[in-house]
mmCIF file of C-alpha atoms in Angstrom:
data_model
loop_
_atom_site.group_PDB
_atom_site.id
_atom_site.type_symbol
_atom_site.label_atom_id
_atom_site.label_comp_id
_atom_site.label_asym_id
_atom_site.label_seq_id
_atom_site.Cartn_x
_atom_site.Cartn_y
_atom_site.Cartn_z
ATOM 1 C CA MET A 1169 42.106 -4.640 58.920
ATOM 2 C CA LYS A 1170 40.435 -5.939 55.738
ATOM 3 C CA ARG A 1171 38.890 -2.486 55.156
ATOM 4 C CA LEU A 1172 42.341 -0.898 55.531
ATOM 5 C CA VAL A 1173 43.874 -3.297 52.988
ATOM 6 C CA ALA A 1174 41.045 -2.609 50.528
ATOM 7 C CA SER A 1175 41.476 1.142 50.922
ATOM 8 C CA MET A 1176 45.231 0.845 50.369
ATOM 9 C CA ALA A 1177 44.604 -1.189 47.205
ATOM 10 C CA VAL A 1178 42.397 1.551 45.796
ATOM 11 C CA VAL A 1179 45.080 4.149 46.539
ATOM 12 C CA VAL A 1180 47.781 2.017 44.865
ATOM 13 C CA LEU A 1181 45.635 1.506 41.749
ATOM 14 C CA SER A 1182 44.980 5.241 41.552
ATOM 15 C CA VAL A 1183 48.676 6.082 41.849
ATOM 16 C CA LEU A 1184 49.572 3.583 39.125
ATOM 17 C CA GLY A 1185 46.911 5.002 36.829
ATOM 18 C CA VAL A 1186 44.994 1.725 36.641
ATOM 19 C CA VAL A 1187 41.254 2.189 36.029
ATOM 20 C CA THR A 1188 38.998 -0.614 37.137
ATOM 21 C CA PRO A 1189 36.336 -1.849 34.698
ATOM 22 C CA ALA A 1190 33.542 -0.463 36.838
ATOM 23 C CA HIS A 1191 34.896 3.048 36.218
ATOM 24 C CA ALA A 1192 36.009 2.602 32.614
ATOM 25 C CA VAL A 1193 34.821 5.251 30.165
ATOM 26 C CA THR A 1194 34.885 4.474 26.438
ATOM 27 C CA ASP A 1195 34.844 7.261 23.875
ATOM 28 C CA PRO A 1196 33.423 5.932 20.553
ATOM 29 C CA VAL A 1197 35.372 8.477 18.472
ATOM 30 C CA ALA A 1198 38.649 7.653 20.229
ATOM 31 C CA MET A 1199 38.005 3.913 19.881
ATOM 32 C CA LEU A 1200 37.237 4.328 16.180
ATOM 33 C CA LYS A 1201 40.485 6.241 15.621
ATOM 34 C CA ARG A 1202 42.404 3.490 17.410
ATOM 35 C CA HIS A 1203 41.090 0.956 14.889
ATOM 36 C CA LEU A 1204 41.742 3.038 11.769
ATOM 37 C CA VAL A 1205 44.913 1.215 10.790
ATOM 38 C CA LEU A 1206 46.100 0.617 7.227
ATOM 39 C CA ASN A 1207 45.479 -2.944 5.971
ATOM 40 C CA HIS A 1208 42.945 -3.541 8.743
ATOM 41 C CA GLY A 1209 39.208 -3.026 8.840
ATOM 42 C CA VAL A 1210 35.812 -4.404 9.732
ATOM 43 C CA GLN A 1211 33.288 -6.835 8.267
ATOM 44 C CA ILE A 1212 29.770 -5.670 7.445
ATOM 45 C CA SER A 1213 26.422 -7.090 6.452
ATOM 46 C CA SER A 1214 23.910 -4.545 5.253
ATOM 47 C CA VAL A 1215 20.444 -4.094 3.796
ATOM 48 C CA TRP A 1216 19.865 -0.925 1.753
ATOM 49 C CA LYS A 1217 16.356 -0.108 0.527
ATOM 50 C CA MET A 1218 14.847 2.512 -1.768
ATOM 51 C CA ASP A 1219 11.081 3.027 -1.841
ATOM 52 C CA GLN A 1220 9.549 5.330 -4.438
ATOM 53 C CA GLY A 1221 5.819 5.784 -4.003
ATOM 54 C CA GLY A 1222 5.372 2.181 -2.871
ATOM 55 C CA ALA A 1223 7.688 0.658 -5.475
ATOM 56 C CA SER A 1224 10.842 -0.600 -3.799
ATOM 57 C CA ILE A 1225 14.242 -2.081 -4.486
ATOM 58 C CA LYS A 1226 16.435 -3.720 -1.870
ATOM 59 C CA TYR A 1227 20.171 -4.476 -1.887
ATOM 60 C CA ARG A 1228 21.970 -6.848 0.464
ATOM 61 C CA HIS A 1229 25.739 -6.681 0.879
ATOM 62 C CA THR A 1230 28.325 -8.583 2.896
ATOM 63 C CA GLY A 1231 32.082 -8.175 2.930
ATOM 64 C CA ASP A 1232 35.018 -6.155 4.173
ATOM 65 C CA LEU A 1233 35.754 -2.454 4.594
ATOM 66 C CA GLY A 1234 39.420 -1.460 4.689
ATOM 67 C CA PHE A 1235 40.837 1.503 6.620
ATOM 68 C CA ASP A 1236 43.594 4.022 6.812
ATOM 69 C CA ALA A 1237 43.852 6.740 9.454
ATOM 70 C CA SER A 1238 41.089 8.783 7.776
ATOM 71 C CA GLY A 1239 38.437 6.050 7.682
ATOM 72 C CA VAL A 1240 37.173 3.737 4.951
ATOM 73 C CA ILE A 1241 39.393 3.764 1.853
ATOM 74 C CA THR A 1242 38.492 0.449 0.218
ATOM 75 C CA PHE A 1243 35.904 -2.321 0.225
ATOM 76 C CA ASP A 1244 35.140 -5.725 -1.233
ATOM 77 C CA LEU A 1245 31.415 -6.493 -1.051
ATOM 78 C CA ALA A 1246 29.240 -9.287 -2.410
ATOM 79 C CA GLY A 1247 25.660 -8.200 -3.046
ATOM 80 C CA GLN A 1248 22.320 -8.883 -4.653
ATOM 81 C CA ALA A 1249 19.330 -6.733 -5.529
ATOM 82 C CA LYS A 1250 15.660 -7.601 -5.188
ATOM 83 C CA VAL A 1251 13.061 -5.601 -7.123
ATOM 84 C CA GLU A 1252 9.390 -5.857 -6.183
ATOM 85 C CA ASN A 1253 7.065 -6.788 -9.067
ATOM 86 C CA LYS A 1254 5.289 -3.433 -9.144
ATOM 87 C CA ALA A 1255 8.684 -1.693 -9.302
ATOM 88 C CA LYS A 1256 9.849 -3.388 -12.502
ATOM 89 C CA ASP A 1257 8.777 -0.423 -14.659
ATOM 90 C CA ILE A 1258 10.622 2.071 -12.444
ATOM 91 C CA PHE A 1259 13.907 0.242 -11.893
ATOM 92 C CA VAL A 1260 14.305 -0.864 -15.493
ATOM 93 C CA GLY A 1261 17.482 -2.774 -16.241
ATOM 94 C CA THR A 1262 18.368 -3.491 -12.618
ATOM 95 C CA SER A 1263 20.105 -6.841 -12.381
ATOM 96 C CA GLU A 1264 18.964 -9.269 -9.697
ATOM 97 C CA GLU A 1265 21.990 -11.491 -10.257
ATOM 98 C CA PRO A 1266 24.690 -11.753 -7.566
ATOM 99 C CA THR A 1267 27.259 -8.969 -7.800
ATOM 100 C CA ARG A 1268 30.648 -8.136 -6.363
ATOM 101 C CA SER A 1269 32.005 -4.617 -5.895
ATOM 102 C CA ILE A 1270 35.589 -3.593 -5.183
ATOM 103 C CA ALA A 1271 36.532 0.013 -4.410
ATOM 104 C CA VAL A 1272 40.136 1.210 -4.546
ATOM 105 C CA ASP A 1273 41.127 4.895 -4.476
ATOM 106 C CA ASN A 1274 38.655 6.749 -6.730
ATOM 107 C CA GLU A 1275 37.660 3.679 -8.737
ATOM 108 C CA THR A 1276 34.900 1.134 -8.239
ATOM 109 C CA TYR A 1277 34.937 -2.238 -9.994
ATOM 110 C CA ILE A 1278 31.695 -4.188 -10.372
ATOM 111 C CA THR A 1279 30.994 -7.628 -11.759
ATOM 112 C CA GLY A 1280 27.524 -9.068 -12.241
ATOM 113 C CA ALA A 1281 25.580 -5.817 -12.652
ATOM 114 C CA TYR A 1282 26.834 -4.600 -16.033
ATOM 115 C CA ASP A 1283 27.945 -7.847 -17.680
ATOM 116 C CA HIS A 1284 25.630 -7.223 -20.638
ATOM 117 C CA LEU A 1285 27.607 -4.058 -21.455
ATOM 118 C CA LEU A 1286 31.042 -5.698 -21.395
ATOM 119 C CA PRO A 1287 32.929 -7.012 -24.430
ATOM 120 C CA ASP A 1288 34.183 -10.598 -24.570
ATOM 121 C CA GLY A 1289 37.024 -11.292 -22.187
ATOM 122 C CA LYS A 1290 36.063 -8.511 -19.755
ATOM 123 C CA ILE A 1291 34.328 -9.382 -16.486
ATOM 124 C CA TRP A 1292 34.722 -6.175 -14.453
ATOM 125 C CA ALA A 1293 33.150 -2.773 -15.154
ATOM 126 C CA ARG A 1294 35.251 0.105 -13.837
ATOM 127 C CA ILE A 1295 33.627 3.368 -12.755
ATOM 128 C CA THR A 1296 36.067 6.221 -12.135
ATOM 129 C CA GLY A 1297 35.215 9.178 -9.929
ATOM 130 C CA PRO A 1298 36.972 12.549 -9.677
ATOM 131 C CA LYS A 1299 40.607 12.421 -8.596
ATOM 132 C CA GLY A 1300 41.033 12.753 -4.866
ATOM 133 C CA THR A 1301 37.718 11.099 -4.055
ATOM 134 C CA VAL A 1302 37.463 7.871 -2.114
ATOM 135 C CA ALA A 1303 34.906 5.643 -3.806
ATOM 136 C CA ALA A 1304 34.748 3.334 -0.786
ATOM 137 C CA ARG A 1305 33.059 5.959 1.374
ATOM 138 C CA HIS A 1306 29.867 5.529 -0.619
ATOM 139 C CA TYR A 1307 29.211 2.261 1.234
ATOM 140 C CA SER A 1308 26.662 4.025 3.461
ATOM 141 C CA LEU A 1309 24.191 6.920 3.623
ATOM 142 C CA LEU A 1310 26.019 8.181 6.708
ATOM 143 C CA ASP A 1311 29.741 7.459 6.986
ATOM 144 C CA VAL A 1312 30.051 6.927 10.730
ATOM 145 C CA LEU A 1313 33.443 5.293 10.182
ATOM 146 C CA ASP A 1314 34.827 8.777 9.543
ATOM 147 C CA PRO A 1315 35.823 10.186 12.975
ATOM 148 C CA ALA A 1316 34.618 13.724 12.218
ATOM 149 C CA THR A 1317 31.261 12.433 10.979
ATOM 150 C CA LEU A 1318 30.830 10.128 13.974
ATOM 151 C CA LYS A 1319 31.567 13.035 16.336
ATOM 152 C CA ALA A 1320 29.026 15.213 14.526
ATOM 153 C CA VAL A 1321 26.416 12.443 14.583
ATOM 154 C CA LEU A 1322 26.788 11.750 18.295
ATOM 155 C CA ALA A 1323 26.516 15.479 18.995
ATOM 156 C CA THR A 1324 22.954 15.329 17.614
ATOM 157 C CA ALA A 1325 21.895 12.405 19.822
ATOM 158 C CA LYS A 1326 18.430 12.897 21.331
ATOM 159 C CA THR A 1327 18.064 9.657 23.273
ATOM 160 C CA LYS A 1328 20.345 7.149 24.927
ATOM 161 C CA ALA A 1329 19.163 3.810 26.317
ATOM 162 C CA PRO A 1330 20.330 0.233 26.942
ATOM 163 C CA GLY A 1331 20.536 -1.625 23.622
ATOM 164 C CA MET A 1332 20.575 -5.234 22.502
ATOM 165 C CA GLU A 1333 23.515 -7.581 22.948
ATOM 166 C CA LEU A 1334 25.428 -8.008 19.677
ATOM 167 C CA ASP A 1335 28.234 -10.533 19.173
ATOM 168 C CA GLY A 1336 28.277 -11.104 22.914
ATOM 169 C CA VAL A 1337 28.783 -7.403 23.656
ATOM 170 C CA LYS A 1338 26.276 -5.264 25.549
ATOM 171 C CA THR A 1339 25.392 -2.095 23.682
ATOM 172 C CA THR A 1340 23.951 1.356 24.248
ATOM 173 C CA LEU A 1341 21.433 2.629 21.696
ATOM 174 C CA TYR A 1342 21.817 6.261 20.605
ATOM 175 C CA THR A 1343 19.241 7.925 18.339
ATOM 176 C CA GLY A 1344 18.984 11.303 16.676
ATOM 177 C CA VAL A 1345 18.553 13.349 13.506
ATOM 178 C CA ILE A 1346 21.319 15.130 11.591
ATOM 179 C CA THR A 1347 21.338 17.228 8.423
ATOM 180 C CA ALA A 1348 23.546 16.382 5.458
ATOM 181 C CA LYS A 1349 25.468 19.628 6.013
ATOM 182 C CA GLN A 1350 26.112 18.822 9.666
ATOM 183 C CA ALA A 1351 27.357 15.366 8.700
ATOM 184 C CA SER A 1352 29.659 16.685 5.933
ATOM 185 C CA PRO A 1353 30.397 20.373 6.628
ATOM 186 C CA GLY A 1354 33.235 20.488 4.104
ATOM 187 C CA ALA A 1355 31.280 18.964 1.222
ATOM 188 C CA ARG A 1356 29.895 21.050 -1.613
ATOM 189 C CA MET A 1357 26.109 20.959 -1.660
ATOM 190 C CA SER A 1358 23.168 23.244 -2.257
ATOM 191 C CA ALA A 1359 21.174 24.697 0.637
ATOM 192 C CA LYS A 1360 18.405 22.222 -0.135
ATOM 193 C CA GLU A 1361 20.804 19.290 -0.160
ATOM 194 C CA GLY A 1362 22.447 20.474 3.042
ATOM 195 C CA ALA A 1363 19.092 20.681 4.814
ATOM 196 C CA GLN A 1364 18.292 17.040 4.045
ATOM 197 C CA ARG A 1365 17.481 15.353 7.359
ATOM 198 C CA ILE A 1366 18.868 11.907 8.176
ATOM 199 C CA GLY A 1367 17.418 9.927 11.047
ATOM 200 C CA TRP A 1368 19.931 7.601 12.686
ATOM 201 C CA ARG A 1369 20.341 4.894 15.297
ATOM 202 C CA LEU A 1370 23.670 3.580 16.545
ATOM 203 C CA TRP A 1371 24.243 0.580 18.772
ATOM 204 C CA ILE A 1372 27.631 1.146 20.413
ATOM 205 C CA GLY A 1373 29.233 -1.625 22.421
ATOM 206 C CA SER A 1374 30.553 -1.350 25.959
ATOM 207 C CA ASP A 1375 33.980 -1.416 24.275
ATOM 208 C CA GLY A 1376 33.119 1.814 22.428
ATOM 209 C CA LEU A 1377 32.867 0.188 18.986
ATOM 210 C CA ILE A 1378 29.906 0.567 16.623
ATOM 211 C CA ARG A 1379 28.017 -2.716 16.313
ATOM 212 C CA ARG A 1380 24.953 -1.675 14.309
ATOM 213 C CA GLN A 1381 23.762 1.366 12.359
ATOM 214 C CA MET A 1382 20.326 2.246 11.000
ATOM 215 C CA THR A 1383 19.719 5.364 8.914
ATOM 216 C CA THR A 1384 16.707 6.742 7.041
ATOM 217 C CA THR A 1385 16.030 9.799 4.919
ATOM 218 C CA THR A 1386 13.150 10.949 2.721
ATOM 219 C CA LYS A 1387 12.728 13.478 -0.054
ATOM 220 C CA LYS A 1388 10.034 14.606 -2.467
ATOM 221 C CA ILE A 1389 10.287 13.333 -6.055
ATOM 222 C CA LYS A 1390 8.171 13.053 -9.185
ATOM 223 C CA ILE A 1391 7.224 9.779 -10.821
ATOM 224 C CA GLY A 1392 6.008 10.910 -14.204
ATOM 225 C CA ARG A 1393 3.631 13.747 -13.349
ATOM 226 C CA ARG A 1394 2.792 12.374 -9.927
ATOM 227 C CA ALA A 1395 4.393 13.723 -6.764
ATOM 228 C CA ALA A 1396 5.728 11.043 -4.465
ATOM 229 C CA LYS A 1397 8.139 10.442 -1.599
ATOM 230 C CA GLU A 1398 11.405 8.588 -1.893
ATOM 231 C CA LEU A 1399 12.513 6.753 1.231
ATOM 232 C CA LEU A 1400 16.090 5.528 1.607
ATOM 233 C CA SER A 1401 16.962 3.298 4.530
ATOM 234 C CA GLU A 1402 19.786 1.007 5.557
ATOM 235 C CA ASP A 1403 20.656 -1.395 8.329
ATOM 236 C CA ILE A 1404 24.339 -2.281 8.810
ATOM 237 C CA TYR A 1405 25.965 -4.716 11.235
ATOM 238 C CA TYR A 1406 29.684 -4.345 12.015
ATOM 239 C CA ARG A 1407 31.762 -7.352 13.069
ATOM 240 C CA GLY A 1408 35.380 -8.412 13.239
ATOM 241 C CA TRP A 1409 36.861 -5.076 14.236
ATOM 242 C CA GLY A 1410 40.627 -5.019 13.695
ATOM 243 C CA SER A 1411 40.711 -7.901 11.218
ATOM 244 C CA GLU A 1412 43.308 -7.828 8.426
ATOM 245 C CA VAL A 1413 41.867 -6.376 5.209
ATOM 246 C CA ILE A 1414 44.006 -6.084 2.080
ATOM 247 C CA ILE A 1415 42.032 -5.320 -1.089
ATOM 248 C CA THR A 1416 43.484 -4.871 -4.562
ATOM 249 C CA ALA A 1417 41.994 -3.957 -7.929
ATOM 250 C CA PRO A 1418 41.084 -6.771 -10.372
ATOM 251 C CA PRO A 1419 43.597 -7.672 -13.122
ATOM 252 C CA ALA A 1420 43.733 -4.881 -15.721
ATOM 253 C CA GLU A 1421 43.117 -7.294 -18.594
ATOM 254 C CA GLU A 1422 39.708 -8.188 -17.115
ATOM 255 C CA VAL A 1423 38.522 -4.568 -16.732
ATOM 256 C CA TRP A 1424 36.385 -2.405 -19.041
ATOM 257 C CA ASP A 1425 35.725 1.295 -18.372
ATOM 258 C CA LEU A 1426 32.129 2.477 -18.178
ATOM 259 C CA LYS A 1427 31.544 6.170 -18.750
ATOM 260 C CA SER A 1428 28.259 7.061 -17.035
ATOM 261 C CA PRO A 1429 26.450 4.134 -15.363
ATOM 262 C CA VAL A 1430 24.166 4.429 -12.360
ATOM 263 C CA LEU A 1431 26.096 3.287 -9.313
ATOM 264 C CA THR A 1432 24.467 0.741 -7.035
ATOM 265 C CA PRO A 1433 24.946 1.339 -3.310
#
């Protein structure tokens, strides 16, 4: 009799369209799209590192990324750079003071990094990109918060294994390699740029949400007359999915336009 009741329960659940947790299937791209809601977003903490022939610079950032249906459209990040002693001659002028960066539309506002270039009364440097660009999407080497990019990345997965528990959520670790062209098929780039290989790791929770991202890429450069390798790497943790995120530009009277600075990540 108990077996009959159990069987009937399964039939009823199936008819009602109820899926039990044991059979739940989470699609990371679908889950990402569900969270891409205007005035909402996710919190990140990241470490971005550049190594040029053994000389390295490291940036740490924490803050909020804001969404619309297309992905990241804005951010507000506090950061700080650390330059190794032997890299001082390469990364000349890099500030190691705390910074804050705000991205809105095609404009990025930075305080702390370019203060020495600002006139009295101005505390924010504004860097304007081409119209139609979204400055906020430069938060990462690989924008996995763009649904099309995430789909392309996961299509290049080579391994899949149980991952660490993050924020109380069990994860699955995916790893692979993708080219810049595969990641951004619509972007303008040379054949050499498009062939740039990016190694990636994604820890995706049992709820289908990205919890951690690691990416690395290398390219050949010249330091003076010496050939060297440049290694870029980053490690990003994602928390607080679905939190309210409303970011606005700083007051206009506090802003000064910079024409051609070097953007920090």
